[in-house]
Amino acid sequence: MRILLVLPAGENVRVTSERPEVPARAMLRFSVLPLTIVAALTPRRHEVRIVDENVEPLDFASDVDVVGITFMTALAPRAYEIADRFRARGKFVAGGGFHPTLCPAEAAEHMDAVVVGDAEGAWERLLQDIEAGQARKVYMSQPCPSSELRTPIPRRDLLTSSAKHYVTINAVQTGRGCQHACRYCSVTAFHKQSYRQRPIADVIAELRELPRDLILVDDNIVRSPPYARELFLEMLPLRKRWVGQCSIEIADDPELLRLAHAAGCRGLFIGIETVNQDNLASVGKQFNDSGRYHERLNRVRRQGIGVVAGMIVGLDKDEPGIFESCLRFLQRQRIDALQLNILTPLPGTPLFDEMRRQGRITDYRWDHYDFRHAVFQPSRMTAVQLQEGADWLYSQFYRADRILVRFVRTLCTCGWL
């Protein structure tokens, strides 16, 4: 069979035949890991192609038999448009990823089949059934008998022609899921608060075949400190340079922090979320302990590791002054980069269920669930104040003079990557 795997893109960044120029956003892109893994799960007798609409146009006249689409909530409308158009041509369309897993009935209205949960196992069964003419509507990933994660080496070769548009196509996953119970998080909902890790020997074997610079895409690379310690020790001889993401709890283990840097870590995305401890408790992330942010972040930076802070605005204790106080916090803590999110009640999460019961969700347009739109009624400000405040904070943090100051400071702290 001829199989086309598609990653949809938002309208403002989508590459089309009418708009063939790829937006200059390489630093915001890295390998489409889920699709390269799905491609690796596909038997080699099938012909596979990947199209990422962020970097190349999608040809709806493609001569294919099966179309697979992976998508999160904000891209659901585009994914459904793609599915509807290919199905109108008689093509078999399957959907998977976070939104189809958490809203399978909705996705099934537009797809011939929906993969719920991880692709491993389910995707192979789906392809077998398509060939036999016996495809079912829903395919569930098999429950794992242990905490071990077995997944193939991604088909990075399928990205060769578009690699120049990514900051790197060398994305590696060592573990999957999260055992924390943050109420807003779709990762926890998708993986049902489970966490699995690949055998370290498998990870090291994959890393040996990659260039020096890469990204580790685990949601929390130090979720299991013993595993992380062994992994970093095994990585020492490889002399890699990498960025990743993890909990701020890494700062509480000086030896693990030192090992991470020695193993090549030069930057970490850390979900700080909010400086208000009551806010943290309300979303199940009180372990962040806002009273210790300064000392913890200082430890990370003193180790020569840059910090990308994930911040959320619109939590129930946030008032209109939160935006200025958040900017002061980011400057005081010498944060290198910011991922700012407006609180978004993603379907399938406890936060969504709670806000829907309370009648606080005001917008059900999934394309607005991109963390840049206020889709609910905040507790202590208006939705307009939340939207305008978030836009102001983002523009102020990324003001040209502040970018320059941070660049020089990061260069002195972390060196030239």
Coordinates of C-alpha atoms in Angstrom, one line a residue:
M1 CA 0.0 0.0 0.0
R2 CA 1.0 3.6 -0.5
I3 CA 0.7 5.4 2.9
L4 CA 0.7 9.2 3.5
L5 CA 1.3 10.4 7.0
V6 CA 0.3 14.0 7.6
L7 CA 1.0 16.6 10.3
P8 CA -1.6 19.4 9.9
A9 CA -0.6 23.0 10.5
G10 CA -2.5 26.1 11.5
E11 CA -3.7 28.5 8.9
N12 CA -1.2 31.3 9.7
V13 CA 1.9 29.0 9.4
R14 CA 0.7 26.5 6.8
V15 CA 2.7 26.0 3.6
T16 CA 0.5 25.7 0.5
S17 CA 0.9 25.6 -3.2
E18 CA -0.2 29.2 -3.2
R19 CA 2.1 30.1 -0.3
P20 CA 5.1 27.9 -1.0
E21 CA 7.6 29.9 1.1
V22 CA 8.4 28.2 4.5
P23 CA 8.0 30.7 7.3
A24 CA 11.3 31.5 9.1
R25 CA 10.4 29.6 12.3
A26 CA 13.0 26.8 12.3
M27 CA 13.8 27.4 16.0
L28 CA 10.2 26.5 16.8
R29 CA 10.3 23.2 14.9
F30 CA 11.9 19.9 15.6
S31 CA 11.4 16.4 14.1
V32 CA 7.8 15.2 13.7
L33 CA 8.7 12.3 16.0
P34 CA 5.2 10.6 16.2
L35 CA 5.0 10.2 12.5
T36 CA 8.5 9.0 12.0
I37 CA 7.8 6.4 14.7
V38 CA 4.5 5.4 12.9
A39 CA 6.5 5.1 9.7
A40 CA 9.0 2.8 11.5
L41 CA 6.2 0.6 12.7
T42 CA 5.0 0.2 9.1
P43 CA 6.2 -3.0 7.3
R44 CA 8.7 -2.1 4.7
R45 CA 6.6 -3.7 1.9
H46 CA 4.5 -0.5 2.1
E47 CA 5.6 2.8 0.6
V48 CA 5.5 5.6 3.2
R49 CA 5.7 9.4 2.8
I50 CA 5.5 12.1 5.5
V51 CA 4.1 15.6 4.9
D52 CA 4.4 18.2 7.5
E53 CA 2.2 21.2 6.5
N54 CA 4.5 23.5 8.4
V55 CA 7.2 23.0 5.8
E56 CA 5.6 21.7 2.6
P57 CA 2.2 21.8 0.9
L58 CA -0.2 18.9 1.0
D59 CA -1.3 17.5 -2.3
F60 CA -4.8 16.3 -2.1
A61 CA -4.5 14.6 -5.4
S62 CA -1.7 12.3 -4.1
D63 CA -1.9 8.8 -5.4
V64 CA -2.2 7.0 -2.0
D65 CA -4.2 4.2 -0.5
V66 CA -4.1 5.2 3.2
V67 CA -3.8 8.5 4.9
G68 CA -2.7 8.8 8.6
I69 CA -3.2 12.1 10.4
T70 CA -1.8 12.9 13.9
F71 CA -3.1 16.0 15.7
M72 CA -3.7 17.9 18.9
T73 CA -6.8 19.8 19.7
A74 CA -6.0 23.1 18.1
L75 CA -5.4 21.3 14.8
A76 CA -8.5 19.2 14.9
P77 CA -10.5 21.4 12.4
R78 CA -7.7 21.2 9.8
A79 CA -7.3 17.5 10.4
Y80 CA -11.0 16.9 9.8
E81 CA -10.8 19.0 6.6
I82 CA -8.0 16.9 5.4
A83 CA -9.7 13.7 6.3
D84 CA -13.0 14.7 4.6
R85 CA -11.3 15.7 1.4
F86 CA -9.3 12.4 1.1
R87 CA -12.3 10.3 2.0
A88 CA -14.3 12.1 -0.7
R89 CA -11.8 10.6 -3.1
G90 CA -12.3 7.1 -1.6
K91 CA -9.1 7.0 0.4
F92 CA -8.9 5.3 3.8
V93 CA -8.2 7.8 6.5
A94 CA -7.0 7.0 10.0
G95 CA -6.5 9.5 12.9
G96 CA -4.3 9.3 16.0
G97 CA -2.6 11.4 18.6
F98 CA -3.8 13.4 21.6
H99 CA -7.1 14.7 20.3
P100 CA -8.4 11.5 18.7
T101 CA -7.4 9.6 21.9
L102 CA -9.3 12.0 24.2
C103 CA -12.2 12.6 21.8
P104 CA -12.5 9.4 19.9
A105 CA -16.2 9.6 19.1
E106 CA -15.8 13.1 17.5
A107 CA -12.8 12.0 15.5
A108 CA -14.6 8.9 14.3
E109 CA -17.1 11.1 12.5
H110 CA -14.4 12.2 10.1
M111 CA -12.1 9.1 10.1
D112 CA -12.4 5.6 8.8
A113 CA -10.5 4.4 11.9
V114 CA -9.2 6.0 15.1
V115 CA -6.1 4.9 17.0
V116 CA -6.6 5.5 20.7
G117 CA -3.4 5.7 22.7
D118 CA 0.1 4.8 21.6
A119 CA 0.6 3.7 18.0
E120 CA 2.8 0.7 18.8
G121 CA 0.8 -2.5 18.2
A122 CA -2.4 -0.7 17.2
W123 CA -1.1 0.7 13.9
E124 CA 0.3 -2.6 12.8
R125 CA -3.1 -4.3 13.5
L126 CA -4.9 -1.6 11.6
L127 CA -2.7 -2.0 8.5
Q128 CA -3.3 -5.8 8.6
D129 CA -7.1 -5.3 8.8
I130 CA -7.1 -2.8 5.9
E131 CA -5.3 -5.2 3.7
A132 CA -7.8 -7.9 4.7
G133 CA -10.7 -5.6 4.1
Q134 CA -11.8 -5.9 7.7
A135 CA -10.8 -2.6 9.3
R136 CA -12.6 -1.6 12.5
K137 CA -13.5 1.9 13.6
V138 CA -11.4 2.0 16.8
Y139 CA -8.0 0.5 17.6
M140 CA -6.8 0.6 21.2
S141 CA -3.1 0.4 22.2
Q142 CA -2.4 -2.7 24.2
P143 CA -1.8 -2.2 27.9
C144 CA 1.9 -2.5 28.8
P145 CA 2.7 -5.5 31.0
S146 CA 5.6 -3.5 32.6
S147 CA 7.0 0.0 32.9
E148 CA 9.3 -0.8 29.9
L149 CA 8.7 1.1 26.6
R150 CA 9.6 -0.7 23.4
T151 CA 9.5 1.6 20.3
P152 CA 11.4 1.5 17.0
I153 CA 14.1 3.8 15.8
P154 CA 12.3 6.6 14.0
R155 CA 12.4 6.8 10.2
R156 CA 14.4 10.1 10.0
D157 CA 15.4 9.2 6.5
L158 CA 11.9 10.3 5.4
L159 CA 12.7 13.9 6.5
T160 CA 15.8 14.3 4.5
S161 CA 14.3 16.6 1.9
S162 CA 12.8 18.9 4.5
A163 CA 15.5 18.7 7.3
K164 CA 16.8 22.2 6.6
H165 CA 13.5 23.7 7.9
Y166 CA 13.9 22.2 11.3
V167 CA 16.2 23.2 14.1
T168 CA 16.9 19.4 14.3
I169 CA 15.4 16.2 13.0
N170 CA 17.3 14.3 15.7
A171 CA 14.6 14.0 18.4
V172 CA 15.0 11.1 20.8
Q173 CA 12.5 9.8 23.4
T174 CA 13.8 7.9 26.4
G175 CA 10.5 7.8 28.3
R176 CA 6.8 8.4 27.7
G177 CA 4.1 9.7 30.0
C178 CA 4.0 11.3 33.4
Q179 CA 2.9 10.2 36.8
H180 CA 2.0 13.7 38.1
A181 CA -1.7 14.6 38.1
C182 CA -1.7 18.2 36.8
R183 CA -5.3 19.0 36.1
Y184 CA -4.7 20.9 32.9
C185 CA -2.3 18.4 31.3
S186 CA -3.3 16.3 28.3
V187 CA -0.1 14.2 28.7
T188 CA -1.4 12.8 32.0
A189 CA -4.8 12.2 30.5
F190 CA -3.4 10.5 27.4
H191 CA -1.2 8.2 29.3
K192 CA -3.5 7.7 32.2
Q193 CA -0.9 8.9 34.7
S194 CA 1.5 6.2 33.7
Y195 CA 5.2 6.4 32.9
R196 CA 7.4 4.0 30.9
Q197 CA 11.0 4.0 29.9
R198 CA 13.1 2.5 27.1
P199 CA 15.9 0.2 27.9
I200 CA 19.0 2.4 28.3
A201 CA 21.0 0.2 25.9
D202 CA 18.4 0.9 23.2
V203 CA 18.7 4.7 23.8
I204 CA 22.5 4.7 23.7
A205 CA 22.5 2.6 20.6
E206 CA 20.3 5.2 18.9
L207 CA 22.3 8.1 20.2
R208 CA 25.5 6.6 18.8
E209 CA 24.2 6.9 15.3
L210 CA 23.2 10.6 15.6
P211 CA 25.1 13.8 15.2
R212 CA 26.3 15.8 18.2
D213 CA 23.3 18.1 18.6
L214 CA 19.9 16.7 19.4
I215 CA 16.8 17.1 21.5
L216 CA 15.4 14.8 24.1
V217 CA 11.6 15.1 23.9
D218 CA 10.6 13.4 27.2
D219 CA 8.1 15.4 29.2
N220 CA 10.3 14.9 32.2
I221 CA 13.7 13.5 31.5
V222 CA 14.5 13.1 35.2
R223 CA 11.1 11.5 36.2
S224 CA 13.1 8.5 37.5
P225 CA 16.3 9.8 39.0
P226 CA 18.1 6.4 39.1
Y227 CA 17.3 5.9 35.4
A228 CA 18.4 9.4 34.5
R229 CA 21.6 9.0 36.4
E230 CA 22.5 5.8 34.6
L231 CA 21.5 7.3 31.3
F232 CA 23.6 10.4 31.8
L233 CA 26.6 8.2 32.8
E234 CA 26.3 6.1 29.7
M235 CA 26.0 9.3 27.6
L236 CA 29.3 10.8 28.9
P237 CA 31.6 9.1 26.3
L238 CA 29.3 10.1 23.4
R239 CA 30.0 13.9 23.9
K240 CA 26.6 15.0 22.7
R241 CA 25.0 18.4 23.1
W242 CA 21.2 18.4 23.8
V243 CA 18.3 20.3 25.2
G244 CA 15.3 18.7 27.0
Q245 CA 12.5 19.3 29.4
C246 CA 12.0 18.3 33.0
S247 CA 10.5 19.2 36.4
I248 CA 12.2 21.9 38.5
E249 CA 12.9 19.1 40.9
I250 CA 16.1 18.4 39.1
A251 CA 17.6 21.3 41.1
D252 CA 17.1 19.3 44.3
D253 CA 19.7 16.7 43.2
P254 CA 23.0 18.5 42.7
E255 CA 24.7 15.3 41.5
L256 CA 22.0 14.6 38.9
L257 CA 22.2 18.2 37.7
R258 CA 25.9 18.0 37.4
L259 CA 25.7 14.7 35.5
A260 CA 23.1 16.2 33.1
H261 CA 25.4 19.0 32.2
A262 CA 28.4 16.6 31.8
A263 CA 26.3 14.4 29.5
G264 CA 25.7 17.4 27.2
C265 CA 22.6 19.2 28.6
R266 CA 22.8 22.9 27.6
G267 CA 19.1 23.9 28.0
L268 CA 16.0 22.8 29.8
F269 CA 12.3 23.6 29.4
I270 CA 10.9 23.8 32.9
G271 CA 7.2 24.2 33.7
I272 CA 7.2 26.9 36.3
E273 CA 3.6 27.8 35.5
T274 CA 2.9 30.4 38.2
V275 CA 4.5 32.1 41.1
N276 CA 1.3 31.7 43.2
Q277 CA 1.4 28.6 45.4
D278 CA -2.4 28.6 45.7
N279 CA -2.6 28.5 41.9
L280 CA -0.1 25.6 41.8
A281 CA -2.2 23.7 44.4
S282 CA -5.4 24.3 42.4
V283 CA -4.0 22.5 39.4
G284 CA -2.2 19.7 41.2
K285 CA 1.4 21.1 40.8
Q286 CA 2.1 22.1 44.4
F287 CA 5.4 20.2 44.2
N288 CA 6.8 23.1 42.3
D289 CA 7.0 25.1 45.6
S290 CA 7.0 28.7 44.3
G291 CA 8.8 29.9 47.5
R292 CA 11.9 28.0 46.3
Y293 CA 12.0 29.1 42.6
H294 CA 14.9 31.5 43.1
E295 CA 17.3 29.1 44.7
R296 CA 16.3 26.2 42.3
L297 CA 16.6 28.2 39.1
N298 CA 19.9 29.6 40.3
R299 CA 21.3 26.1 40.7
V300 CA 20.3 25.2 37.2
R301 CA 21.9 28.3 35.7
R302 CA 25.1 28.0 37.8
Q303 CA 25.5 24.6 36.3
G304 CA 25.7 26.2 32.8
I305 CA 22.2 25.1 31.7
G306 CA 19.8 27.6 30.2
V307 CA 16.2 27.8 31.2
V308 CA 13.1 28.0 29.0
A309 CA 10.2 28.8 31.4
G310 CA 6.7 27.5 30.8
M311 CA 4.3 30.0 32.3
I312 CA 0.5 30.0 32.5
V313 CA -1.7 33.0 32.9
G314 CA -5.4 32.9 33.7
L315 CA -5.4 30.7 36.7
D316 CA -8.1 31.3 39.3
K317 CA -5.9 33.4 41.7
D318 CA -4.6 35.6 38.8
E319 CA -5.7 39.2 38.9
P320 CA -5.0 41.9 36.2
G321 CA -1.7 42.8 37.8
I322 CA -0.3 39.3 37.1
F323 CA 1.2 40.2 33.8
E324 CA 3.5 42.9 35.1
S325 CA 4.5 40.8 38.1
C326 CA 5.2 37.8 35.8
L327 CA 7.5 40.0 33.6
R328 CA 9.4 41.2 36.7
F329 CA 9.7 37.6 37.9
L330 CA 11.1 36.4 34.5
Q331 CA 13.6 39.3 34.5
R332 CA 14.6 38.8 38.1
Q333 CA 15.2 35.1 37.6
R334 CA 17.2 35.7 34.4
I335 CA 15.0 33.4 32.4
D336 CA 16.5 32.7 28.9
A337 CA 13.3 32.1 27.0
L338 CA 9.6 32.0 27.6
Q339 CA 6.8 29.7 26.5
L340 CA 3.7 31.6 27.6
N341 CA 0.3 29.8 27.7
I342 CA -3.1 31.2 28.4
L343 CA -4.8 28.6 30.6
T344 CA -6.6 26.2 28.2
P345 CA -9.1 23.6 29.3
L346 CA -8.1 20.8 26.9
P347 CA -10.8 18.2 26.3
G348 CA -10.2 15.0 28.2
T349 CA -8.6 16.7 31.1
P350 CA -10.1 17.3 34.6
L351 CA -9.8 21.0 34.0
F352 CA -12.1 20.8 31.0
D353 CA -14.7 18.7 32.8
E354 CA -14.7 21.1 35.8
M355 CA -15.0 24.2 33.7
R356 CA -17.7 22.7 31.5
R357 CA -19.7 21.8 34.6
Q358 CA -19.3 25.3 35.9
G359 CA -20.4 26.8 32.6
R360 CA -17.2 28.8 32.3
I361 CA -16.1 27.6 28.8
T362 CA -17.2 30.3 26.4
D363 CA -15.6 29.1 23.2
Y364 CA -15.7 25.6 21.7
R365 CA -13.8 26.4 18.5
W366 CA -11.0 23.9 18.7
D367 CA -8.6 26.0 16.6
H368 CA -8.7 28.5 19.4
Y369 CA -7.3 25.9 21.8
D370 CA -3.7 26.8 20.9
F371 CA -2.8 28.4 24.3
R372 CA -3.0 31.9 22.7
H373 CA -6.7 32.5 23.0
A374 CA -8.9 33.0 26.1
V375 CA -11.7 30.4 25.7
F376 CA -13.1 30.5 29.2
Q377 CA -14.3 33.0 31.8
P378 CA -11.4 33.8 34.2
S379 CA -12.2 34.0 37.9
R380 CA -10.7 37.5 38.7
M381 CA -10.6 39.3 35.5
T382 CA -12.4 39.5 32.2
A383 CA -11.5 37.3 29.2
V384 CA -10.5 40.5 27.3
Q385 CA -8.1 41.5 30.2
L386 CA -6.6 38.0 30.0
Q387 CA -6.2 38.1 26.3
E388 CA -4.7 41.6 26.2
G389 CA -2.5 40.9 29.2
A390 CA -1.1 37.8 27.7
D391 CA -0.4 39.5 24.4
W392 CA 1.3 42.4 26.3
L393 CA 3.5 40.1 28.4
Y394 CA 4.7 38.1 25.4
S395 CA 5.5 41.2 23.4
Q396 CA 7.4 42.8 26.3
F397 CA 9.5 39.7 27.1
Y398 CA 10.4 39.4 23.4
R399 CA 11.2 43.1 22.9
A400 CA 14.3 43.5 20.8
D401 CA 16.5 45.1 23.4
R402 CA 15.6 42.3 26.0
I403 CA 16.3 39.6 23.5
L404 CA 19.8 41.0 22.9
V405 CA 20.5 41.2 26.7
R406 CA 19.4 37.7 27.2
F407 CA 21.4 36.4 24.2
V408 CA 24.7 37.9 25.6
R409 CA 23.9 36.7 29.1
T410 CA 23.1 33.1 27.9
L411 CA 26.2 33.1 25.8
C412 CA 28.3 33.9 28.9
T413 CA 26.5 31.3 31.0
C414 CA 26.0 28.4 28.6
G415 CA 28.5 29.0 25.9
W416 CA 27.9 28.8 22.1
L417 CA 25.9 25.7 21.4

